[in-house]
Coordinates of C-alpha atoms in Angstrom, one line a residue:
M1 CA -21.5 -8.2 -51.9
N2 CA -24.0 -9.4 -54.5
R3 CA -21.0 -10.0 -56.8
L4 CA -19.3 -12.3 -54.3
I5 CA -22.6 -14.2 -53.8
H6 CA -23.2 -14.4 -57.6
Y7 CA -19.7 -15.6 -58.6
G8 CA -18.9 -17.7 -55.5
S9 CA -15.4 -16.5 -54.8
T10 CA -13.4 -13.3 -55.1
D11 CA -11.1 -14.6 -57.8
A12 CA -14.1 -15.4 -60.0
I13 CA -15.3 -11.8 -59.9
P14 CA -14.2 -9.9 -63.1
F15 CA -11.2 -7.7 -62.5
Y16 CA -10.6 -9.0 -59.0
N17 CA -8.5 -12.0 -59.9
C18 CA -5.2 -12.1 -58.0
S19 CA -4.0 -15.5 -59.1
W20 CA -1.8 -14.2 -61.9
E21 CA 0.8 -13.4 -59.3
P22 CA 2.0 -15.5 -56.3
E23 CA 0.8 -14.3 -52.8
S24 CA 4.4 -13.6 -51.8
E25 CA 4.8 -11.2 -54.7
W26 CA 1.7 -9.3 -53.6
W27 CA 3.1 -8.7 -50.2
Q28 CA 6.0 -6.9 -51.8
N29 CA 3.6 -4.3 -53.2
G30 CA 2.6 -3.2 -49.7
V31 CA 4.4 -1.0 -47.1
Q32 CA 4.5 -1.8 -43.4
R33 CA 3.4 1.2 -41.4
P34 CA 3.5 0.3 -37.6
L35 CA 3.8 3.9 -36.5
L36 CA 0.3 4.5 -37.9
G37 CA -1.1 1.0 -37.4
Y38 CA -0.5 0.5 -33.7
P39 CA -2.1 3.8 -32.5
I40 CA -5.1 3.3 -34.7
T41 CA -5.6 -0.2 -33.4
V42 CA -5.3 0.8 -29.8
F43 CA -7.7 3.7 -30.3
G44 CA -10.2 1.4 -32.0
I45 CA -10.1 -1.1 -29.1
F46 CA -10.5 1.7 -26.6
I47 CA -13.5 3.1 -28.3
E48 CA -15.1 -0.3 -28.7
L49 CA -14.7 -0.9 -24.9
L50 CA -16.0 2.6 -24.2
Y51 CA -19.2 2.1 -26.2
I52 CA -20.2 -1.0 -24.2
P53 CA -20.9 0.8 -20.9
I54 CA -22.4 3.8 -22.8
V55 CA -25.1 1.7 -24.4
W56 CA -25.7 -0.2 -21.2
I57 CA -26.2 3.1 -19.3
I58 CA -28.7 4.4 -22.0
F59 CA -30.8 1.3 -21.3
K60 CA -30.2 1.2 -17.5
T61 CA -31.3 4.9 -17.0
K62 CA -34.2 4.4 -19.4
L63 CA -32.9 7.1 -21.7
I64 CA -33.8 4.8 -24.5
R65 CA -37.5 5.8 -24.1
H66 CA -36.5 9.1 -25.8
T67 CA -36.6 9.1 -29.6
C68 CA -33.3 10.8 -29.7
Y69 CA -31.5 8.1 -27.8
K70 CA -33.0 5.3 -30.0
T71 CA -31.2 7.0 -32.9
I72 CA -28.1 7.3 -30.8
V73 CA -28.1 3.6 -30.0
L74 CA -28.5 2.8 -33.7
L75 CA -25.6 5.2 -34.4
A76 CA -23.5 3.6 -31.7
A77 CA -24.1 0.1 -33.2
T78 CA -23.1 1.4 -36.6
D79 CA -20.0 3.2 -35.2
M80 CA -18.9 0.1 -33.4
C81 CA -19.0 -1.9 -36.6
A82 CA -17.3 0.9 -38.4
I83 CA -14.5 1.1 -35.8
S84 CA -13.7 -2.5 -36.2
C85 CA -12.9 -1.8 -39.9
S86 CA -11.6 1.8 -39.8
C87 CA -9.3 1.2 -36.8
I88 CA -8.8 -2.3 -35.7
I89 CA -8.7 -4.2 -39.0
T90 CA -7.1 -1.2 -40.8
G91 CA -4.5 -0.9 -38.1
I92 CA -3.5 -4.6 -38.3
L93 CA -3.3 -4.4 -42.1
L94 CA -1.1 -1.3 -41.9
I95 CA 1.2 -3.1 -39.4
Q96 CA 1.5 -6.0 -41.8
G97 CA 1.8 -3.9 -44.9
A98 CA -1.1 -5.8 -46.6
V99 CA -2.7 -5.1 -50.0
F100 CA -6.0 -6.4 -51.3
C101 CA -4.6 -9.5 -53.0
A102 CA -2.9 -10.6 -49.7
Y103 CA -6.4 -11.4 -48.2
P104 CA -8.8 -10.9 -51.2
T105 CA -11.9 -12.4 -49.7
F106 CA -11.4 -11.0 -46.2
I107 CA -10.7 -7.5 -47.4
Y108 CA -13.5 -7.7 -50.0
I109 CA -16.0 -8.5 -47.2
C110 CA -14.5 -6.0 -44.7
G111 CA -14.5 -3.3 -47.5
G112 CA -18.3 -3.9 -47.9
I113 CA -18.8 -3.5 -44.2
A114 CA -16.6 -0.4 -44.0
L115 CA -18.5 1.3 -46.8
C116 CA -21.9 0.2 -45.5
T117 CA -21.2 1.5 -42.0
W118 CA -19.7 4.8 -43.3
C119 CA -22.7 5.6 -45.5
G120 CA -25.0 4.4 -42.7
A121 CA -23.3 6.6 -40.2
C122 CA -23.7 9.5 -42.5
A123 CA -27.5 8.9 -42.9
I124 CA -28.0 8.3 -39.2
T125 CA -26.0 11.5 -38.3
L126 CA -28.2 13.5 -40.6
S127 CA -31.2 11.8 -39.1
L128 CA -30.1 12.8 -35.6
F129 CA -29.5 16.4 -36.6
L130 CA -32.9 16.5 -38.3
N131 CA -34.5 15.0 -35.1
R132 CA -32.9 17.7 -33.0
I133 CA -34.0 20.5 -35.4
V134 CA -37.6 19.2 -35.5
S135 CA -37.5 18.8 -31.7
I136 CA -36.4 22.4 -31.1
G137 CA -38.0 24.2 -34.1
F138 CA -41.3 22.4 -34.1
R139 CA -41.7 21.4 -30.5
D140 CA -45.4 22.3 -30.5
Y141 CA -46.1 19.7 -33.2
A142 CA -46.0 15.9 -33.0
F143 CA -43.4 15.6 -35.8
E144 CA -40.5 14.3 -33.9
K145 CA -41.3 10.6 -33.4
P146 CA -42.7 9.8 -36.9
I147 CA -39.7 11.5 -38.6
A148 CA -37.2 9.8 -36.3
Y149 CA -38.6 6.3 -36.8
T150 CA -39.0 6.9 -40.6
T151 CA -35.4 8.1 -40.9
M152 CA -34.0 5.2 -38.8
I153 CA -35.8 2.7 -41.0
L154 CA -34.6 4.4 -44.2
S155 CA -31.0 4.5 -42.8
V156 CA -31.0 0.7 -42.2
V157 CA -32.5 0.0 -45.6
Y158 CA -29.9 2.3 -47.1
M159 CA -27.1 0.4 -45.3
F160 CA -28.3 -2.9 -46.8
Y161 CA -28.4 -1.4 -50.3
I162 CA -24.8 -0.1 -49.9
S163 CA -23.6 -3.4 -48.6
F164 CA -25.2 -5.6 -51.2
F165 CA -25.5 -3.6 -54.4
T166 CA -22.4 -1.3 -54.6
T167 CA -18.7 -1.8 -55.1
P168 CA -16.8 -2.4 -51.8
A169 CA -13.7 -0.6 -50.7
C170 CA -10.4 -2.5 -51.0
F171 CA -7.5 -1.8 -48.6
N172 CA -4.0 -0.9 -49.7
S173 CA -1.2 -0.1 -47.3
L174 CA 0.7 1.7 -49.9
I175 CA -1.8 4.6 -49.9
M176 CA -3.0 3.9 -46.4
A177 CA -6.7 3.9 -47.4
W178 CA -9.6 1.9 -48.8
P179 CA -10.1 2.9 -52.4
S180 CA -12.6 1.1 -54.6
D181 CA -9.9 -0.1 -57.0
P182 CA -8.2 -3.3 -55.6
L183 CA -5.2 -2.7 -57.9
S184 CA -5.3 -6.4 -58.8
E185 CA -5.2 -6.1 -62.5
K186 CA -2.0 -6.8 -64.4
E187 CA -2.9 -4.2 -67.1
P188 CA -5.2 -1.4 -65.9
S189 CA -8.1 -0.7 -68.3
E190 CA -10.9 1.7 -68.6
E191 CA -13.4 -1.2 -68.4
A192 CA -11.9 -2.3 -65.1
S193 CA -12.0 1.3 -63.8
N194 CA -15.7 1.5 -64.7
Y195 CA -16.3 -1.8 -62.9
Y196 CA -14.7 -0.5 -59.8
R197 CA -16.3 2.9 -59.7
N198 CA -18.8 3.4 -56.9
D199 CA -21.1 6.3 -57.9
S200 CA -23.3 5.7 -54.8
Q201 CA -20.4 6.4 -52.5
A202 CA -19.5 9.6 -54.4
W203 CA -23.1 10.9 -54.3
N204 CA -23.4 9.9 -50.6
N205 CA -20.4 11.9 -49.7
W206 CA -21.3 15.1 -51.6
I207 CA -24.9 15.0 -50.5
F208 CA -23.8 14.4 -46.9
V209 CA -21.4 17.3 -46.9
I210 CA -24.0 19.7 -48.3
C211 CA -26.8 18.6 -46.0
M212 CA -24.5 18.6 -43.0
L213 CA -23.4 22.1 -43.5
F214 CA -27.0 23.2 -44.2
M215 CA -28.4 21.5 -41.1
F216 CA -25.4 22.6 -39.0
T217 CA -26.3 26.2 -39.8
I218 CA -29.9 25.8 -38.9
Y219 CA -29.2 23.8 -35.8
C220 CA -26.7 26.4 -34.4
G221 CA -29.2 29.2 -35.2
L222 CA -32.0 27.4 -33.3
I223 CA -29.7 26.8 -30.3
N224 CA -28.6 30.4 -30.3
K225 CA -32.2 31.6 -30.5
L226 CA -33.3 29.2 -27.8
A227 CA -30.6 30.3 -25.4
R228 CA -31.4 34.0 -26.1
G229 CA -28.0 35.0 -24.8
Q230 CA -28.8 33.6 -21.3
N231 CA -26.2 30.9 -21.5
S232 CA -23.5 32.0 -24.0
K233 CA -21.0 29.5 -22.7
A234 CA -23.3 26.6 -23.5
S235 CA -24.1 28.0 -26.9
R236 CA -20.4 28.3 -27.7
A237 CA -19.8 24.7 -26.5
I238 CA -22.6 23.5 -28.8
F239 CA -21.1 25.5 -31.7
I240 CA -17.6 24.0 -31.1
Q241 CA -19.0 20.5 -31.0
C242 CA -20.9 21.0 -34.2
C243 CA -17.8 22.3 -35.8
I244 CA -15.8 19.3 -34.7
I245 CA -18.4 16.9 -36.0
C246 CA -18.8 18.6 -39.3
F247 CA -15.0 18.9 -39.7
F248 CA -14.2 15.2 -39.3
N249 CA -17.3 14.0 -41.3
S250 CA -16.8 16.4 -44.1
C251 CA -13.0 15.8 -44.4
T252 CA -13.5 12.1 -44.6
A253 CA -16.2 12.4 -47.3
I254 CA -14.2 14.9 -49.4
F255 CA -11.0 12.8 -48.9
Y256 CA -12.5 9.6 -50.4
N257 CA -14.2 11.5 -53.2
V258 CA -10.8 13.1 -54.2
L259 CA -9.1 9.7 -53.8
A260 CA -11.2 8.3 -56.6
F261 CA -9.4 10.7 -59.0
I262 CA -5.9 11.3 -57.6
T263 CA -3.6 10.0 -55.0
P264 CA -2.8 12.8 -52.5
S265 CA 0.5 13.3 -50.7
P266 CA 1.4 10.9 -47.8
A267 CA 0.5 13.6 -45.2
I268 CA -3.0 14.0 -46.7
L269 CA -3.4 10.2 -46.8
V270 CA -2.6 9.9 -43.1
F271 CA -4.9 12.8 -42.4
G272 CA -7.7 11.2 -44.3
Q273 CA -7.3 7.9 -42.4
L274 CA -7.2 9.6 -39.0
C275 CA -10.4 11.6 -39.9
W276 CA -12.2 8.4 -40.7
S277 CA -11.1 6.8 -37.5
I278 CA -11.9 9.8 -35.3
N279 CA -15.2 10.4 -37.0
H280 CA -16.6 7.1 -35.7
G281 CA -14.9 7.4 -32.3
C282 CA -15.6 11.0 -31.2
P283 CA -19.3 10.3 -30.4
A284 CA -18.4 8.0 -27.6
L285 CA -15.9 10.5 -26.2
I286 CA -18.6 13.2 -26.3
Y287 CA -21.2 11.0 -24.6
V288 CA -18.9 10.4 -21.5
T289 CA -17.7 14.0 -21.3
L290 CA -20.7 16.2 -22.2
N291 CA -23.8 14.2 -21.5
D292 CA -24.6 14.8 -17.9
T293 CA -26.6 11.6 -17.3
I294 CA -24.2 9.3 -19.1
R295 CA -21.1 11.0 -17.6
R296 CA -22.5 10.6 -14.0
E297 CA -23.5 7.0 -14.5
F298 CA -20.2 6.3 -16.2
K299 CA -18.2 7.6 -13.2
K300 CA -20.3 5.5 -10.9
L301 CA -19.8 2.4 -13.0
I302 CA -16.1 2.8 -13.6
F303 CA -14.8 4.7 -10.5
R304 CA -17.6 3.6 -8.1
S305 CA -18.1 7.2 -7.2
S306 CA -21.2 8.2 -5.3
T307 CA -23.1 11.1 -6.7
N308 CA -26.4 12.6 -6.1
K309 CA -28.8 11.4 -8.7
V310 CA -30.4 14.1 -10.7
E311 CA -33.6 13.3 -12.3
E312 CA -33.6 14.0 -16.0
G313 CA -36.6 15.8 -17.5
T314 CA -37.7 18.6 -19.5
S315 CA -38.4 22.0 -18.1
G316 CA -42.0 23.3 -18.0
N317 CA -40.7 26.5 -19.6
R318 CA -38.9 25.4 -22.7
A319 CA -37.9 28.9 -23.5
S320 CA -35.5 28.8 -20.6
V321 CA -32.9 26.3 -21.5
S322 CA -30.2 25.1 -19.1
R323 CA -26.7 23.9 -20.0
N324 CA -27.8 20.3 -19.4
S325 CA -30.9 20.4 -21.7
I326 CA -28.9 22.0 -24.5
F327 CA -26.3 19.3 -24.3
E328 CA -29.1 16.6 -24.2
Y329 CA -30.6 18.1 -27.3
F330 CA -27.2 17.9 -29.0
V331 CA -25.7 14.8 -27.6
K332 CA -24.6 12.9 -30.6
L333 CA -22.5 13.6 -31.9

């Protein structure tokens, strides 16, 4: 984003000039993909609408007083911004068959937001996992709040850095993805490739995958130890959720790192786009299906159903963990 501010317009940025070819010619470089675009757009709108009552419920029920839920709200805000790019805007551009030079300034800005929210979601997800590990593994020490607030602040600072000081992603309907190369140059060159390269994104993705797998292993081990075999069904559910989250996050990260070097087959390209979209959408679905408090309040809000209110709290004996408390410890994701 700093390049756009510095040069004043997208066409003035080196290697982003689209004026050498008429706009009508640029549209011929894209491919209209309504079969992919419409479902992604509808999914994105659905998730955006779903997040609104979820965030409202978190504040209404005073869950926000818990450190974990502060992180969840930050992640929800990040995911909502990410969904607008990964689903709604991407879906519309796929339906139109757009390329970068069809809407250079718009796509340049959206690409910066998409990259910023992706890297931010990675950092906040790791922060949430770390929060849960510390909460369970070091529950006798006052580490949880300082670590949570520190990681949240660092995540926000990290998002600003990615947004303003790294190369944005640029949409292309031909490959159904947001690579860093806008494919706007008449004659590709090594100098242009170096200008487009985003090492921060590559490092973010590799570090995220490694840390996610490492923390996933620790977290599942702690959950299993905490359950002590008393609630194997809940432990299996936690394990399945962790696997789902790691799967979509890791596939998206690896996909975009690979995309910087080669263009995969169309099936892989579609798979990568779906992983990116689902990655930001699945937290909302988990909140309304597996979090007892949010699910109960959501049913009351949407279906006007009357349920007996169950006060949420922590058990005096933390060694004995119910299904609800295990899910509350997990609920991100």
